[in-house]
Coordinates of C-alpha atoms and ligand atoms in Angstrom, one line a residue:
M1 CA -20.8 13.5 3.5
S2 CA -20.7 14.1 -0.2
N3 CA -21.4 11.3 -2.7
L4 CA -17.7 11.3 -3.6
D5 CA -16.6 10.9 0.0
S6 CA -19.2 8.2 0.5
Y7 CA -17.9 6.3 -2.6
R8 CA -14.2 6.7 -1.4
A9 CA -15.1 5.3 2.0
K10 CA -16.8 2.3 0.4
K11 CA -13.9 1.8 -2.0
D12 CA -11.6 1.7 1.1
H13 CA -13.7 -1.1 2.6
I14 CA -13.1 -3.1 -0.6
R15 CA -9.4 -2.5 -0.3
E16 CA -9.6 -3.9 3.2
N17 CA -10.4 -7.3 1.6
L18 CA -6.6 -7.5 0.8
N19 CA -5.6 -6.8 4.4
K20 CA -5.2 -10.6 5.0
Y21 CA -2.1 -10.5 2.8
T22 CA -0.7 -7.5 4.8
I23 CA -1.2 -9.6 7.9
K24 CA 0.4 -12.7 6.3
A25 CA 3.5 -10.6 5.3
Y26 CA 3.7 -9.1 8.8
K27 CA 3.7 -12.5 10.4
S28 CA 6.7 -13.6 8.4
L29 CA 8.9 -11.0 10.2
S30 CA 10.7 -11.9 13.4
E31 CA 9.0 -10.4 16.4
I32 CA 9.9 -6.8 17.2
E33 CA 8.5 -5.0 20.2
N34 CA 6.9 -1.7 19.4
P35 CA 8.5 -1.4 16.0
R36 CA 9.0 1.9 14.2
I37 CA 7.4 1.5 10.8
L38 CA 7.6 3.8 7.7
D39 CA 4.6 3.3 5.4
V40 CA 5.7 4.7 2.1
G41 CA 2.9 5.8 -0.2
C42 CA 0.3 5.1 2.5
G43 CA -2.6 6.5 0.5
T44 CA -5.8 6.5 2.6
G45 CA -4.0 4.2 5.1
V46 CA -5.8 0.9 4.7
P47 CA -2.6 -1.1 5.4
T48 CA -1.4 1.6 7.8
V49 CA -4.3 1.2 10.2
E50 CA -4.0 -2.6 10.0
L51 CA -0.3 -2.4 10.8
A52 CA -1.0 -0.1 13.8
R53 CA -3.4 -2.7 15.0
I54 CA -1.2 -5.8 14.6
S55 CA 2.2 -4.4 15.4
G56 CA 1.5 -2.2 18.4
G57 CA 4.3 0.0 17.1
N58 CA 4.6 3.6 15.9
I59 CA 4.0 4.3 12.2
T60 CA 5.0 7.2 10.0
A61 CA 2.6 7.3 7.1
L62 CA 4.0 9.2 4.1
D63 CA 2.2 10.3 1.0
D64 CA 1.9 13.4 -1.1
N65 CA -1.9 13.2 -1.8
E66 CA -3.7 15.5 0.5
N67 CA -7.2 14.0 -0.1
S68 CA -5.9 10.5 0.8
L69 CA -4.1 11.8 3.9
N70 CA -7.2 13.6 5.0
M71 CA -9.1 10.3 4.9
L72 CA -6.3 8.7 6.9
K73 CA -6.4 11.5 9.5
A74 CA -10.2 10.9 9.9
K75 CA -9.5 7.2 10.6
I76 CA -6.7 8.0 13.0
K77 CA -9.2 10.2 14.9
A78 CA -12.0 7.6 14.8
W79 CA -9.7 4.8 16.0
E80 CA -7.8 7.0 18.5
L81 CA -4.5 6.2 16.9
D82 CA -3.0 9.7 17.2
K83 CA -0.2 8.5 19.5
K84 CA 0.6 5.6 17.1
V85 CA 0.4 7.0 13.6
T86 CA 2.1 10.2 12.4
V87 CA 1.1 11.5 9.0
L88 CA 3.8 13.0 6.8
N89 CA 2.8 14.9 3.6
D90 CA 6.0 14.4 1.7
S91 CA 7.2 13.2 -1.7
I92 CA 8.8 9.7 -2.1
F93 CA 11.6 11.5 -4.0
T94 CA 12.6 13.8 -1.2
M95 CA 11.6 11.8 1.9
D96 CA 12.7 13.8 4.9
V97 CA 13.2 11.0 7.5
P98 CA 16.3 10.2 9.5
D99 CA 18.8 7.5 8.5
E100 CA 18.7 4.2 10.4
S101 CA 15.5 5.1 12.2
F102 CA 13.0 2.4 11.1
D103 CA 12.6 -1.3 12.0
I104 CA 10.4 -1.8 9.0
I105 CA 9.6 0.0 5.8
W106 CA 6.3 -1.0 4.3
A107 CA 5.5 -0.2 0.7
E108 CA 2.3 -1.5 -0.8
G109 CA 1.7 -0.2 -4.4
S110 CA 4.3 2.5 -4.2
V111 CA 7.7 1.3 -5.6
F112 CA 6.5 2.1 -9.1
V113 CA 7.2 5.7 -8.2
M114 CA 11.0 5.3 -8.3
G115 CA 11.1 1.8 -9.6
F116 CA 12.0 -1.4 -7.7
E117 CA 15.7 -1.1 -7.9
N118 CA 16.0 2.6 -7.0
S119 CA 13.5 2.1 -4.1
I120 CA 15.4 -0.7 -2.4
K121 CA 18.7 1.0 -3.0
N122 CA 17.6 4.4 -1.7
W123 CA 15.5 3.2 1.3
R124 CA 18.2 0.9 2.8
R125 CA 19.7 3.8 4.7
F126 CA 16.5 4.5 6.5
L127 CA 16.5 1.0 8.0
K128 CA 18.1 0.1 11.3
S129 CA 20.5 -2.8 11.2
D130 CA 18.6 -6.0 10.5
G131 CA 15.5 -3.9 9.5
F132 CA 12.9 -5.3 7.2
L133 CA 11.5 -4.0 3.9
V134 CA 8.1 -5.3 2.7
I135 CA 7.1 -4.5 -0.9
H136 CA 3.8 -5.2 -2.6
D137 CA 4.4 -4.8 -6.3
D138 CA 3.5 -6.0 -9.8
S139 CA 4.7 -9.6 -10.2
K140 CA 6.3 -8.8 -13.5
D141 CA 10.0 -9.5 -13.7
K142 CA 9.9 -11.4 -10.4
D143 CA 13.2 -13.3 -11.0
K144 CA 15.0 -10.0 -11.8
K145 CA 13.6 -8.3 -8.7
L146 CA 14.7 -11.2 -6.5
E147 CA 18.2 -11.0 -8.0
L148 CA 18.4 -7.3 -7.0
V149 CA 17.7 -8.1 -3.4
K150 CA 21.2 -9.5 -2.6
K151 CA 23.0 -7.0 -4.9
H152 CA 21.6 -4.1 -2.8
G153 CA 22.4 -5.4 0.7
Y154 CA 19.4 -7.5 1.7
R155 CA 18.5 -11.1 2.2
L156 CA 15.2 -12.6 1.1
I157 CA 12.9 -13.7 4.0
D158 CA 9.8 -14.7 2.1
E159 CA 7.7 -13.9 -1.0
F160 CA 4.3 -14.8 -2.2
E161 CA 2.0 -13.9 -5.1
L162 CA -1.6 -12.6 -5.2
S163 CA -3.1 -14.3 -8.3
H164 CA -5.2 -12.7 -11.0
Q165 CA -8.1 -14.6 -9.4
V166 CA -7.6 -13.1 -6.0
W167 CA -7.4 -9.6 -7.4
S168 CA -10.5 -10.2 -9.5
D169 CA -12.6 -11.8 -6.7
E170 CA -11.5 -9.7 -3.8
Y171 CA -11.0 -6.3 -5.3
Y172 CA -11.8 -5.6 -9.0
K173 CA -15.2 -7.3 -9.2
P174 CA -16.6 -5.7 -6.0
L175 CA -15.2 -2.4 -7.1
E176 CA -16.8 -2.6 -10.5
Q177 CA -20.1 -3.4 -8.8
L178 CA -19.7 -0.4 -6.5
I179 CA -18.9 1.9 -9.5
K180 CA -22.1 0.7 -11.2
T181 CA -24.2 1.3 -8.1
F182 CA -23.0 4.9 -7.7
K183 CA -23.3 5.6 -11.4
D184 CA -26.9 4.4 -11.4
K185 CA -27.8 6.3 -8.2
Q186 CA -26.0 9.6 -8.9
P187 CA -25.7 10.1 -12.7
D188 CA -25.7 13.9 -12.4
D189 CA -22.9 14.3 -9.8
Q190 CA -20.1 15.3 -12.2
N191 CA -17.3 15.2 -9.6
L192 CA -18.3 11.7 -8.6
I193 CA -18.8 10.5 -12.2
N194 CA -15.3 11.7 -13.1
E195 CA -13.7 9.7 -10.3
L196 CA -15.9 6.6 -11.2
N197 CA -14.7 6.8 -14.8
K198 CA -11.1 7.2 -13.7
D199 CA -11.3 4.1 -11.5
Q200 CA -13.1 2.1 -14.2
I201 CA -10.3 2.9 -16.7
E202 CA -7.8 1.7 -14.0
I203 CA -9.7 -1.6 -13.7
D204 CA -9.9 -2.0 -17.5
Q205 CA -6.1 -1.4 -17.8
S206 CA -5.2 -3.8 -15.0
F207 CA -7.3 -6.4 -16.6
S208 CA -6.1 -5.9 -20.1
S209 CA -3.6 -8.7 -19.3
V210 CA -5.2 -12.0 -18.0
M211 CA -1.9 -12.4 -16.1
A212 CA -2.4 -9.4 -13.8
S213 CA -1.2 -10.5 -10.4
S214 CA 1.0 -9.0 -7.7
L215 CA 3.9 -10.0 -5.5
I216 CA 4.7 -9.4 -1.9
I217 CA 8.5 -9.5 -1.1
I218 CA 9.8 -9.5 2.4
I219 CA 13.5 -8.7 2.7
Q220 CA 16.0 -7.9 5.5
K221 CA 18.9 -5.5 5.6
T222 CA 22.2 -7.4 5.8
Ligands
SAM301 C1 -1.5 2.4 -5.3 S1 -1.6 3.6 -4.0 C2 -1.2 2.6 -2.6 C3 -1.8 3.1 -1.3 C4 -1.7 2.2 -0.1 N1 -0.3 1.9 0.2 C5 -2.4 1.0 -0.3 O1 -1.8 -0.1 -0.5 O2 -3.7 1.0 -0.2 C6 0.0 4.5 -4.3 C7 0.2 5.7 -3.4 O3 1.4 6.3 -3.7 C8 1.3 7.7 -3.6 N2 2.3 8.4 -4.4 C9 2.5 8.4 -5.7 N3 3.6 9.2 -6.0 C10 4.1 9.7 -4.9 C11 5.1 10.5 -4.5 N4 6.0 11.0 -5.4 N5 5.3 10.8 -3.2 C12 4.5 10.3 -2.3 N6 3.5 9.5 -2.5 C13 3.3 9.2 -3.8 C14 -0.1 8.0 -4.2 O4 -0.6 9.2 -3.7 C15 -0.9 6.8 -3.6 O5 -1.5 7.1 -2.4

């Protein structure tokens, strides 16, 4: 395994610290037997694998980043999830999935691509009747977002925030430590250093505001 792959795998483990919030959101849905779930912008599939584990359903995991999807494919193989998780290399802008085919659409960190309003408006047609949409997004403009829920044909089931402190303790601080460890150990691996620098910039930008926090919204198609 390259240094870069080893770093990415360890970074994924840190992302798993936030899985407890994925589980909390999933528990607020009414029980669905073997749900069909669309994970939009699944990335390396940290929430995807957790959802497969807790739902027992079938998941379509969509992203357009081949590196991330390759990491997810390796996990699917390792966890023998090939009958449960289908990987779709597709763009959020052109999602080629049938209408009214999913019980749940899951979107952690991906509504920024089209924006909150466009996402909930466009994705509604992919949901079966009474289907759920779970969004993990920036907590900015929370009231405005909650107002849009009804306007676009959903009802609010639940919402909760992940505070700045949670992000700091459970994600950013451990990630900063990981970046430092890899920088100290592998200062000459330019591929790795480029990615470490990119991730450090992301951390610095996220923490430029002391109010950095996120919001999980669970809504149901009406
Ligand atoms: C912040 S990551 C979230 C990954 C994962 N859902 C998680 O919570 O760990 C956002 C993901 O959206 C994907 N993405 C961005 N633009 C996209 C697009 N136009 N089509 C498909 N995926 C896209 C990125 O590749 C990335 O994996």
